[in-house]
XYZ file of C-alpha atoms in Angstrom:
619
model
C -10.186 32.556 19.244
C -8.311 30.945 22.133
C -8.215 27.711 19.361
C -7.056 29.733 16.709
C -4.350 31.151 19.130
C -3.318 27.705 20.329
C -3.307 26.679 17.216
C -0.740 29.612 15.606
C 1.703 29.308 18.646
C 1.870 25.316 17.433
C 2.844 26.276 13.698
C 5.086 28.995 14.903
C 6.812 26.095 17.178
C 6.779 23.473 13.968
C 8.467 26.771 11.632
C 10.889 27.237 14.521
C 12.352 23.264 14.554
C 12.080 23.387 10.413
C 15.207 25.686 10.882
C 17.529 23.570 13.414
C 19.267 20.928 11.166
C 18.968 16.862 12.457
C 21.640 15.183 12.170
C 23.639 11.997 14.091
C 25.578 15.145 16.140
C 22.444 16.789 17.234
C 20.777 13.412 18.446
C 24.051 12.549 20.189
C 24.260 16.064 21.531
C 20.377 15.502 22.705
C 19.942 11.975 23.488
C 21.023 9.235 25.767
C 21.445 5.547 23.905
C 20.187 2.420 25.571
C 20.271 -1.086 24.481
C 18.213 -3.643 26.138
C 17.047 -7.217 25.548
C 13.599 -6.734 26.471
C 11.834 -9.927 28.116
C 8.321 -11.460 26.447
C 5.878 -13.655 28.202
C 7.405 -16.671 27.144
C 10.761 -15.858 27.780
C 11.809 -14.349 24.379
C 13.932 -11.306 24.608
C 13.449 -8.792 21.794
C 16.325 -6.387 21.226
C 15.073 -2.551 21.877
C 17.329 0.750 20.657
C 15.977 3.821 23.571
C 16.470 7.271 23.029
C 16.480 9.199 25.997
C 16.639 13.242 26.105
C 19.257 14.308 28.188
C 17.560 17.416 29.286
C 15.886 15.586 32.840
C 13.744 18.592 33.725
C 10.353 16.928 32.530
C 8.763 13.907 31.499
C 8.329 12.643 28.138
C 6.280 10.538 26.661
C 7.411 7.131 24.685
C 7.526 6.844 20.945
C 7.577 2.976 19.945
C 8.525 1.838 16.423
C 8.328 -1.979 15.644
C 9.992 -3.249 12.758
C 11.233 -6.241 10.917
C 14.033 -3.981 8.973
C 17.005 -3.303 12.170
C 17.093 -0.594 14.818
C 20.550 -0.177 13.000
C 23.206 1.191 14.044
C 23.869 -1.370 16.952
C 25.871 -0.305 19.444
C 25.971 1.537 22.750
C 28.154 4.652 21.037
C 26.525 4.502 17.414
C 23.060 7.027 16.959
C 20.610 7.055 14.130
C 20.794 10.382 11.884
C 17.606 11.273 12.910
C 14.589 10.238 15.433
C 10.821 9.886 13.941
C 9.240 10.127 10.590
C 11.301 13.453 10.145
C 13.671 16.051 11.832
C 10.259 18.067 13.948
C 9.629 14.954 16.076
C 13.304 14.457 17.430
C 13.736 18.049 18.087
C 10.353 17.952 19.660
C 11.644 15.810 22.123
C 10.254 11.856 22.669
C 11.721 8.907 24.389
C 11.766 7.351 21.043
C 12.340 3.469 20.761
C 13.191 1.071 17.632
C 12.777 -2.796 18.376
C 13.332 -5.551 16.557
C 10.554 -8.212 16.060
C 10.751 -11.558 16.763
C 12.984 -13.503 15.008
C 14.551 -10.419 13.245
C 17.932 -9.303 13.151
C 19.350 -9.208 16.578
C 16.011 -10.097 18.751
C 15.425 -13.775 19.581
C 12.748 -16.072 18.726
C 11.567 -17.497 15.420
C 9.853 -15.113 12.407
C 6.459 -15.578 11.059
C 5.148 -12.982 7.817
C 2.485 -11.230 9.166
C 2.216 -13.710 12.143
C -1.171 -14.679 12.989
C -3.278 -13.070 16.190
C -4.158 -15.432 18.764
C -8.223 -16.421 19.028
C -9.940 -18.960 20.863
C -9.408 -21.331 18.064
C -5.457 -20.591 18.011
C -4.401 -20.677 21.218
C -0.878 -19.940 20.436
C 0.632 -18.253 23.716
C 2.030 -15.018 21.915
C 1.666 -12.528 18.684
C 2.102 -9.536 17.831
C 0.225 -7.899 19.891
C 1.194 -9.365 23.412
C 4.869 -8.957 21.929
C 3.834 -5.061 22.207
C 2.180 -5.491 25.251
C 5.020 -7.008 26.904
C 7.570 -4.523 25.363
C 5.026 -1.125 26.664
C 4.769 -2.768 30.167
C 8.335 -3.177 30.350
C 9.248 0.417 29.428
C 6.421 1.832 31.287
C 7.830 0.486 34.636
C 11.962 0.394 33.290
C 12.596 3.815 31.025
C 13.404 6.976 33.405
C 11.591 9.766 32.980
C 8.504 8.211 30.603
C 4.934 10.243 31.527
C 3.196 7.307 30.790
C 1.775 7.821 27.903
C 2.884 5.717 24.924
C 2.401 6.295 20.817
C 3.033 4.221 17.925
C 3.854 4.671 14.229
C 5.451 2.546 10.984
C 5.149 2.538 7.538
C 4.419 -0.356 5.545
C 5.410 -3.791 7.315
C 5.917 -1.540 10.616
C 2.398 -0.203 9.958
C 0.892 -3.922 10.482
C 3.087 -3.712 13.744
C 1.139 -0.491 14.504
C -2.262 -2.088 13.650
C -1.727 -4.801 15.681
C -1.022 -2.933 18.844
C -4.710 -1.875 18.772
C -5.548 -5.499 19.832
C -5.923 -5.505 23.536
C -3.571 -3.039 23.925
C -2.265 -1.692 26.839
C -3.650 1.202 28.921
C -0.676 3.412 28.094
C -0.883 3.067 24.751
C -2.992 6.446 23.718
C -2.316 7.217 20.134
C -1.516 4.493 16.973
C -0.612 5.965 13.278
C -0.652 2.839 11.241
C 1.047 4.290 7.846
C 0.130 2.594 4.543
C 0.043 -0.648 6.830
C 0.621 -4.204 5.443
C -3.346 -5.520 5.711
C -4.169 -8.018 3.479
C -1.162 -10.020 1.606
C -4.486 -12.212 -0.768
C -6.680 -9.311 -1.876
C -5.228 -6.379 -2.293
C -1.377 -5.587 -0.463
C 2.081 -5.978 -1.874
C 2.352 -10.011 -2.934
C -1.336 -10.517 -4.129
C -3.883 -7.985 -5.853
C -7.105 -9.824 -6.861
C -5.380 -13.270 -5.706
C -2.461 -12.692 -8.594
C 0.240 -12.812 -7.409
C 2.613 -9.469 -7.375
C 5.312 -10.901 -8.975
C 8.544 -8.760 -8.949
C 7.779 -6.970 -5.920
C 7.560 -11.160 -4.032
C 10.061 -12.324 -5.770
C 12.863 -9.448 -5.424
C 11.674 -8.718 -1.416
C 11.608 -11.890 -0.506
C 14.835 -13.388 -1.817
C 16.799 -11.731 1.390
C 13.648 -10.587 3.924
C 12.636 -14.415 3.948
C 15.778 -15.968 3.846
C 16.719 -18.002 7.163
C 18.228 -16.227 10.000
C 19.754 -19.405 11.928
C 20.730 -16.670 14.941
C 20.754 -13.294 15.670
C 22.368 -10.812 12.961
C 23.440 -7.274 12.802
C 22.514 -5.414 9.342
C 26.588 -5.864 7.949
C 25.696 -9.669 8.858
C 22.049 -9.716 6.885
C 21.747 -11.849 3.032
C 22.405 -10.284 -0.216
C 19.966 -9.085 -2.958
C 19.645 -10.881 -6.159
C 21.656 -9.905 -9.301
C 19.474 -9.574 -11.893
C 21.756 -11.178 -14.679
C 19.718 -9.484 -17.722
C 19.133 -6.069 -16.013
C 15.783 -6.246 -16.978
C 13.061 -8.316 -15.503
C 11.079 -8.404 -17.912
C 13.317 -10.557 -19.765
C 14.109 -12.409 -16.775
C 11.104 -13.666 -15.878
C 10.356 -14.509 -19.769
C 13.501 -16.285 -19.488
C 11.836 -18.104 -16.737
C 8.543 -18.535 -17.084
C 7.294 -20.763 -14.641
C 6.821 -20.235 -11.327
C 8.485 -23.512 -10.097
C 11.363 -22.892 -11.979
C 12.100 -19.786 -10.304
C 11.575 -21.730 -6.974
C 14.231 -24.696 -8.184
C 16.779 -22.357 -9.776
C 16.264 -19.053 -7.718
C 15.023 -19.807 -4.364
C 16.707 -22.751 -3.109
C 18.219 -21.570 -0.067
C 14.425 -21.858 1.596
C 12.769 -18.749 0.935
C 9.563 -19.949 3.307
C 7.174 -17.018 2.187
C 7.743 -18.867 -1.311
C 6.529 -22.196 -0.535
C 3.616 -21.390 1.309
C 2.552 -19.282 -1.869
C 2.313 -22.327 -3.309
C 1.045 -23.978 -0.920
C -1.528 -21.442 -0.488
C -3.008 -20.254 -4.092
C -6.614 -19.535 -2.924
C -8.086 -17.364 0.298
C -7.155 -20.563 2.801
C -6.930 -20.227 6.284
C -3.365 -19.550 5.596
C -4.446 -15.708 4.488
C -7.581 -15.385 7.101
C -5.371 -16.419 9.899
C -3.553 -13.417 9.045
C -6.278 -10.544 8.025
C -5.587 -8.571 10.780
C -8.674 -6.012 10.032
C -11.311 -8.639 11.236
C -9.847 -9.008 14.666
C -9.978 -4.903 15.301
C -12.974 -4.723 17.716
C -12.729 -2.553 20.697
C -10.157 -0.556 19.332
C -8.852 2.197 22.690
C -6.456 4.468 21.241
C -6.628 7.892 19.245
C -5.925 6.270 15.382
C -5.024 8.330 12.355
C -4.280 6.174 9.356
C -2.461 7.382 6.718
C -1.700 6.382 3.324
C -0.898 7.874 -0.434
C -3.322 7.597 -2.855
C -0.315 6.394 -4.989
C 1.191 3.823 -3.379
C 1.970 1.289 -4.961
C 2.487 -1.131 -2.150
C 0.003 -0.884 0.260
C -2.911 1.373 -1.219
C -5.479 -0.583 0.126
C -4.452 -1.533 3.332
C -4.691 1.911 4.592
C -8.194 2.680 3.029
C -9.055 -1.093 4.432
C -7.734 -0.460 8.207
C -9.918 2.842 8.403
C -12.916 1.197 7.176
C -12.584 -1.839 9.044
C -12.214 0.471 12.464
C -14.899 2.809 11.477
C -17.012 -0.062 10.964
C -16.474 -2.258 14.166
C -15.709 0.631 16.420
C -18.294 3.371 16.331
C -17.658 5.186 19.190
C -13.317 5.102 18.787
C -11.485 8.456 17.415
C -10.055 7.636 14.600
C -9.551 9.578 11.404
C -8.064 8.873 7.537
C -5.178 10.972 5.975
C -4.448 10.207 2.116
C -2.165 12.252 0.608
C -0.828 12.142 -3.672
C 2.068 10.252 -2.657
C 3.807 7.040 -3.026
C 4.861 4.429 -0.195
C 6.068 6.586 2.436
C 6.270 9.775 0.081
C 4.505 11.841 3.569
C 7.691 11.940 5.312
C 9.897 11.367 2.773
C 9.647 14.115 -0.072
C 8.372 17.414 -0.020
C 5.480 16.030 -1.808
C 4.802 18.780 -4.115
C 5.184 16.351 -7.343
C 5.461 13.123 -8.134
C 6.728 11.620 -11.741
C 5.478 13.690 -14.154
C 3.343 15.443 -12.029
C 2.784 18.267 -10.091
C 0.705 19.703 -6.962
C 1.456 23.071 -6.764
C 2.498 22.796 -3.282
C 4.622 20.739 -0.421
C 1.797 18.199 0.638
C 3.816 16.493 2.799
C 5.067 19.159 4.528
C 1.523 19.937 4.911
C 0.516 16.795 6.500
C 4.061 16.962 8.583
C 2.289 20.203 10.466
C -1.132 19.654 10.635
C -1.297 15.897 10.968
C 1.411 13.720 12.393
C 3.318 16.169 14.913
C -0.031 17.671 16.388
C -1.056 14.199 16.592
C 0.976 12.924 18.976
C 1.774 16.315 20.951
C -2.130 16.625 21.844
C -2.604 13.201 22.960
C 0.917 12.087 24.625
C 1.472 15.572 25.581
C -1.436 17.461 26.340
C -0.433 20.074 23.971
C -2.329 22.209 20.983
C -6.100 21.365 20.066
C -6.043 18.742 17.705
C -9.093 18.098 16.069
C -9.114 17.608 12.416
C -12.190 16.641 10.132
C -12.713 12.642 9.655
C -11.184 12.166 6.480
C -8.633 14.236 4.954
C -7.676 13.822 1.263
C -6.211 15.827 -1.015
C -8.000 15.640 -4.099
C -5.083 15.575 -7.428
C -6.620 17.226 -10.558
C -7.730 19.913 -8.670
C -4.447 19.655 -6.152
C -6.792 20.915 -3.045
C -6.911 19.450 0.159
C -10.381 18.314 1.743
C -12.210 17.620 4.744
C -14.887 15.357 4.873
C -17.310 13.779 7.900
C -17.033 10.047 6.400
C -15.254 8.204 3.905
C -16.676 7.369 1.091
C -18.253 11.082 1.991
C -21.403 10.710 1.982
C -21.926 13.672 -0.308
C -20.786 11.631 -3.301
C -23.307 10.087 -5.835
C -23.142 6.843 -7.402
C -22.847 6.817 -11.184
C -21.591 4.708 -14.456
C -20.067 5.077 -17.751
C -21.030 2.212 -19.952
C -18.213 0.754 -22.461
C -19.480 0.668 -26.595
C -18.660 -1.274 -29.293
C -17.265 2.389 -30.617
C -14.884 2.470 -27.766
C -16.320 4.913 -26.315
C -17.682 5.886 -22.405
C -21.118 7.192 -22.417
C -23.284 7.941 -20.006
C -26.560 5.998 -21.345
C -26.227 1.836 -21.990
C -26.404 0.411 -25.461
C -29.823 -0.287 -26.496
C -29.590 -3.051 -28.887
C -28.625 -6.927 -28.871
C -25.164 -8.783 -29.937
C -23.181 -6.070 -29.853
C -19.207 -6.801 -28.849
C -15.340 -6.523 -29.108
C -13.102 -9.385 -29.842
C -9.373 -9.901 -29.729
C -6.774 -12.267 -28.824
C -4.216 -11.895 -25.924
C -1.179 -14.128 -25.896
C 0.636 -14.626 -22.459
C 3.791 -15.504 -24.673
C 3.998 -11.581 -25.374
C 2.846 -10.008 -22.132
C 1.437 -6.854 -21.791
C 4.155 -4.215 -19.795
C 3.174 -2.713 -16.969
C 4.967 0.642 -17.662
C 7.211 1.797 -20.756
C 10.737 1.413 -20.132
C 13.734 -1.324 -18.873
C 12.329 -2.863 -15.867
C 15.769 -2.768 -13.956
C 13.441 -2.420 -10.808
C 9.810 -2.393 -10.169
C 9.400 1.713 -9.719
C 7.399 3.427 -7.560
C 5.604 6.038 -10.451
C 3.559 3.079 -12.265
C 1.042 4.310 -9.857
C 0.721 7.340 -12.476
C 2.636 6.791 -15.747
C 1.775 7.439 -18.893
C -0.480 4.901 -20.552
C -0.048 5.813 -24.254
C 2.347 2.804 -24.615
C -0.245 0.514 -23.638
C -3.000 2.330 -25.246
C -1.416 1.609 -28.869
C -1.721 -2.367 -28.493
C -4.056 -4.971 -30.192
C -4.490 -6.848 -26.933
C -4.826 -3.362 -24.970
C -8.969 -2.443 -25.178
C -9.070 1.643 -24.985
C -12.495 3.460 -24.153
C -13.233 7.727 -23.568
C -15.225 9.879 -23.267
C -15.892 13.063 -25.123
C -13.706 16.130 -24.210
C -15.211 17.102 -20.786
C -17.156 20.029 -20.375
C -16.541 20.598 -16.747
C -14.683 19.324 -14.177
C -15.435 15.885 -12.920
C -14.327 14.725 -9.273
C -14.276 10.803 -9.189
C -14.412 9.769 -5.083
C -14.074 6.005 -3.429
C -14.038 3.165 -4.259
C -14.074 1.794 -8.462
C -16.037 -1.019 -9.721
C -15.315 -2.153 -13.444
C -18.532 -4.501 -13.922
C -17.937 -5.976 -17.172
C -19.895 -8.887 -19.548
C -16.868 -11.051 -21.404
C -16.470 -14.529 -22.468
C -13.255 -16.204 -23.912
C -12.056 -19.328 -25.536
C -10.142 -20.624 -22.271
C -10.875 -21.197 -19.014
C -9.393 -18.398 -17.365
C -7.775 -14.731 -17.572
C -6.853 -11.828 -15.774
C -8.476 -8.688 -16.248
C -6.823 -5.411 -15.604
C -8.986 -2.189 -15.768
C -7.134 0.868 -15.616
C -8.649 4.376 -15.329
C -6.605 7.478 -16.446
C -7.073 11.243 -16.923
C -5.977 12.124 -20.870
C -5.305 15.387 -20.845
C -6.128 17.714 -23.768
C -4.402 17.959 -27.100
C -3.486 21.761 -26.206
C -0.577 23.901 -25.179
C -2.161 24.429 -22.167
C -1.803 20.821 -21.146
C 0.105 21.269 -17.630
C 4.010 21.283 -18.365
C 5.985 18.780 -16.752
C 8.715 18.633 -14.138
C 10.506 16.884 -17.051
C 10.819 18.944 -19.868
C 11.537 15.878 -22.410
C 7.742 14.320 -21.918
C 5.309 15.576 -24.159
C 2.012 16.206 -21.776
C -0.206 16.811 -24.630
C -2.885 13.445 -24.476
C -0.686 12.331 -21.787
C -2.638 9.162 -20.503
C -2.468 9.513 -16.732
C -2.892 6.337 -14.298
C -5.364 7.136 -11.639
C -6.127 3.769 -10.379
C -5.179 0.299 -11.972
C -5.863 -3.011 -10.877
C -6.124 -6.722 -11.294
C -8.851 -9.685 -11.025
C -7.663 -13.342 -11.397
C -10.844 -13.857 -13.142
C -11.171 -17.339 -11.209
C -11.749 -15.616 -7.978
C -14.714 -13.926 -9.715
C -17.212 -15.156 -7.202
C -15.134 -16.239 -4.448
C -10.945 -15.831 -3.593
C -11.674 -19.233 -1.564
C -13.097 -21.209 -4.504
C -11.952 -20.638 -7.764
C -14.209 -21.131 -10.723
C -13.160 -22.204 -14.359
C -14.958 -20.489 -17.044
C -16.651 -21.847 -19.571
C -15.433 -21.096 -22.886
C -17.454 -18.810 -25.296
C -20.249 -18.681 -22.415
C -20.960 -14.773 -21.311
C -19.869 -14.305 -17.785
C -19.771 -11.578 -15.363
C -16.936 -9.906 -13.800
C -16.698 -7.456 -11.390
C -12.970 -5.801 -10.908
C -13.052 -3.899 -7.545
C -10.422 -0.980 -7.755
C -9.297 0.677 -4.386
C -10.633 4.147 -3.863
C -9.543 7.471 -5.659
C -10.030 11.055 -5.036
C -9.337 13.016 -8.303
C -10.773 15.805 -10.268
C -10.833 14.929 -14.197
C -10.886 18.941 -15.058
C -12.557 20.664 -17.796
C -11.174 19.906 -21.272
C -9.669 16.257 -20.259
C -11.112 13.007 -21.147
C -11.805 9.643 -18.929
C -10.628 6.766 -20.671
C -10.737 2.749 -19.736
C -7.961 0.275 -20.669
C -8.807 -3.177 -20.024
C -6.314 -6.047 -20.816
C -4.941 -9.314 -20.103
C -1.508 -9.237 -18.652
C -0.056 -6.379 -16.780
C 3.997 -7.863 -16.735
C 6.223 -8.237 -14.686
C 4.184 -6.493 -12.155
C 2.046 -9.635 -12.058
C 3.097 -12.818 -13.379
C 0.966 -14.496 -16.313
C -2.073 -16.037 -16.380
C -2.161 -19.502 -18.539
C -5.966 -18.587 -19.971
C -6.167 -22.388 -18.167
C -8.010 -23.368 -15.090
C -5.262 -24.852 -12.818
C -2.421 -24.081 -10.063
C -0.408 -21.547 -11.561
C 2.597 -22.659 -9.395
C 2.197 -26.163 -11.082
C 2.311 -24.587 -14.715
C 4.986 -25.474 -17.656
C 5.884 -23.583 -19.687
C 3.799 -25.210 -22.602
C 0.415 -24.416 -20.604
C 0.551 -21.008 -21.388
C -1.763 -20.499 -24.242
C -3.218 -18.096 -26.584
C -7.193 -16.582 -25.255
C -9.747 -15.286 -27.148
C -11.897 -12.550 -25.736
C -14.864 -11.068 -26.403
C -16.458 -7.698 -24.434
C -20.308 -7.335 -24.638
C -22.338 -4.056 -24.906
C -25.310 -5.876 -25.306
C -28.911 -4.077 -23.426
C -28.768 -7.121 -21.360
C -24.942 -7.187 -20.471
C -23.541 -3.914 -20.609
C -20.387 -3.244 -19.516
C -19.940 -0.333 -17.669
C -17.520 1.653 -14.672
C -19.390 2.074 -11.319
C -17.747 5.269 -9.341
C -19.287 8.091 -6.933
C -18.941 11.509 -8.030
C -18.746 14.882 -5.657
């Protein structure tokens, strides 16, 4: 009862800040602005934005945000709009800090993407995480009023800041929310998925957020984007279809991040010197990762940074939050839709009162009784929140669907010999990753409608029957297929979606101009260079007609295929310009012409002794 009570006072506290509006007034009306080089171990001074309450009766704890995207607005008399993830943790009341990272924007010091951690082979004298050592020392023992207590929190590249404060941090660091954090930049985050490269998404960020920075800048100061002369980058990059070329005609004021891609087309040292999950042993701080189950950036890295602390930490507190959102979508919608679809209710303001704020009040504050299940994951299909005691839960079974030469999913493999699909793809006339004018990469690939790519030749479409009841698909994907080709390499992108029924009582859409009947619903896509088959460190070339196998790792779901919808499988070749083109030859993609880029011929077995099949866990 006295939980329940505590608990009740908390959400009436949460509904009473909802109603006071945030905005650059109120945080000037509630806040003292400080600006302060901060100095690292090596002499490196990082530039740090403090917000101070003005209200000096108590002691608050410290809020630190790291980030590689400006503590803008500089200056002593200019505020931020608001303080936080949202408008409940300013009026909460936090000594909340922004800093610049090194080499960024106005702090000092040289850049470096995802910068390695130190280890007794590098002996470099600082990283990341002694930068946030230094800076939590410093306003420990320099901020007014601090109760010594300390929390940290970023999305996406500010996220990897978060992760890495868990490295020897510092005593007063107590609780970390690494947000859909940066993870692994090779295998599965942003630039690479399945060691392809990402290609819009590298090539539009970094043009500016890799450009040199000779000295310190403000954000009026920073580099341009890149005007897109067609409007459409899918014609762009057709127009300019190498990858050198775009490096010669594109990227030639020194885009670094560019030329160690190149330099760096396999899992090198390069990308293990900065996988920051194997280095997260004795992890002190309360963690809660969180993440959206449609992100389209950094999916993986959140479900990856759980794991990885789950795994090497037993005894540490740290719990999972995935939501139905994309990149950010927890703080920054409502989160009761997304695209074409709906939820039924705010999810994010959901997670905003039960997740984030009690988070850091109980453990930098001493307030409320936090204690949440494990993993929480709202399950779309179903649109229901749920608790579990692991992740995968451990409630889930293991099952397949095995792919026929009828294109359908069945739940028994074929039982007979020679049995296949054949068809051509042609890299010349790339598959498109959504339906429409690619005048930007958007965020709601992550669930769009497939029945564009469904229709193709080169496109390879398998269902099931109508369901009878409802199916809830949990964890982690594997497509384990048996294929052989005429070249010496491909790409294979399997793609699960939820068709729903060809009724009227298909779910009606948020836009009243798409037709939901057999509307072809992403759940999870993803992409295998098929050279990094066996290994991302050494690629293999394939030998032609010879039956190989290939196992396509998708990151986890959580999704309820109801009652009178279909599963359905779409493999293919190309998935452009989300990911740039695979020649069907064995070599260094960045080396390619434009002439290397040739026609492959596929074939997909069913035999009994290759049977290609979808490996998923079922609740």
């Amino acid at each position: 009862m006295k939980k329940l009570f505590t608990l009740s006072l908390l959400l009436l506290l949460i509904n009473f800040l909802r109603a006071q509006e945030v905005n650059e007034t109120y945080i000037k009306a509630h806040y003292d602005k400080i600006e302060e080089y901060i100095p690292m171990r090596d002499g490196t001074k990082l530039f740090t934005s403090i917000y101070v309450p003005k209200n000096n009766s108590t002691k608050y704890p410290i809020l630190l945000n790291r980030t590689p995207y400006t503590v803008a607005p500089y200056g002593i008399d200019k505020y931020k709009k608001s303080l936080g993830n949202f408008d409940e943790m300013a009026i909460a009341s936090y000594i909340f800090v922004y800093q610049d990272v090194r080499g960024k924007w106005m702090s000092e010091g040289t850049f470096e993407d995802i910068r390695p951690t130190r280890t007794k082979e590098n002996k470099h004298k600082i990283d990341e995480s002694t930068d946030t050592y230094d800076t939590i020392d410093w306003l420990i023992k320099n901020v007014k009023n601090n109760n010594g207590k300390v929390g940290m929190y970023g999305i996406s590249y500010p996220g990897f800041y978060s992760t890495v404060s868990l490295i020897g941090s510092h005593p007063a660091l107590k609780a970390v929310s690494p947000q859909a954090p940066v993870t692994d930049w090779f295998i599965g985050d942003d630039f690479h998925h399945g060691g392809a490269l990402f290609l819009i998404d590298a090539f539009r960020f970094m043009y500016t957020f890799d450009a040199p920075r000779p000295a310190p800048i403000t954000n009026e100061q920073g580099p341009k984007g890149f005007n897109l002369p067609s409007k459409d980058w899918y014609k762009f990059f057709l127009d300019n279809p190498t990858l050198s070329e775009l490096k010669t005609k594109y990227l030639n004021h020194t885009v670094k991040f560019w030329d160690n891609l190149a330099k760096h087309s396999t899992l090198d040292t390069f990308w293990n010197n900065r996988t920051i999950t194997q280095h997260l042993n004795a992890v002190k701080p309360a963690v809660m990762v969180v993440g959206g189950l449609f992100d389209a950036e950094d999916t993986y890295g959140a479900f990856e940074t759980y794991k990885q602390i789950e795994q090497r930490n037993t005894k540490n507190n740290n719990i999972l939050v995935m939501g139905p959102w994309f990149h950010g979508g927890w703080v920054r919608t409502k989160g009761d839709s997304f695209g074409d679809i709906k939820f039924n209710q705010e999810t994010s303001t959901y997670y905003q009162e039960n997740f984030e704020l009690p988070f850091f009040e109980y453990y930098l504050k001493g307030k409320g009784n936090f204690d949440p299940a494990e993993a929480n994951i709202f399950i779309t299909g179903a649109n229901k929140w749920h608790q579990f005691s692991q992740w995968p839960p451990k409630e889930a079974k293991m099952t397949s669907l095995y792919l026929n030469e009828d294109k359908k999913l069945t739940e028994k493999a074929n039982d007979q010999q020679n049995k296949y699909i054949e068809y051509t793809s042609d890299p010349k006339k790339p598959i498109p990753s959504q339906d429409r004018i690619f005048t930007n990469r958007t965020r709601e690939y992550m669930i769009a409608d497939q029945r564009f790519a469904a229709n193709r030749p080169d496109v390879m479409v398998f269902e099931t029957e109508v369901l009878t009841q409802d199916l809830t698909m949990v964890g982690p994907i594997q497509a384990d297929l048996y294929v052989s080709m005429t070249g010496t390499d491909a790409d294979f992108i399997v793609k699960v979606i939820d068709v729903y029924p060809d009724t009227s009582s298909a779910i009606s859409p948020l836009n009243t101009e798409t037709v939901m009947q057999n509307y072809q619903m992403l759940v999870r896509g993803e992409i295998l260079r098929g050279k990094f088959r066996n290994s991302f460190s050494l690629p293999e070339p394939f030998k032609p007609n010879e039956i190989t196998n290939v196992k396509v790792n998708l990151p986890d779901v959580a999704h309820t295929f109801k009652k009178g919808h279909k599963i359905m499988v779409q493999v293919q070749h190309s998935w452009f310009p989300l990911a740039d083109r695979n020649p069907n030859q064995f070599m260094d993609i960045y080396k390619a012409k434009a002439e290397d880029y040739i026609k492959n011929s596929h074939r997909i077995y069913f035999d009994k002794s290759a049977a290609s099949k979808i490996n998923f866990s079922i609740l």
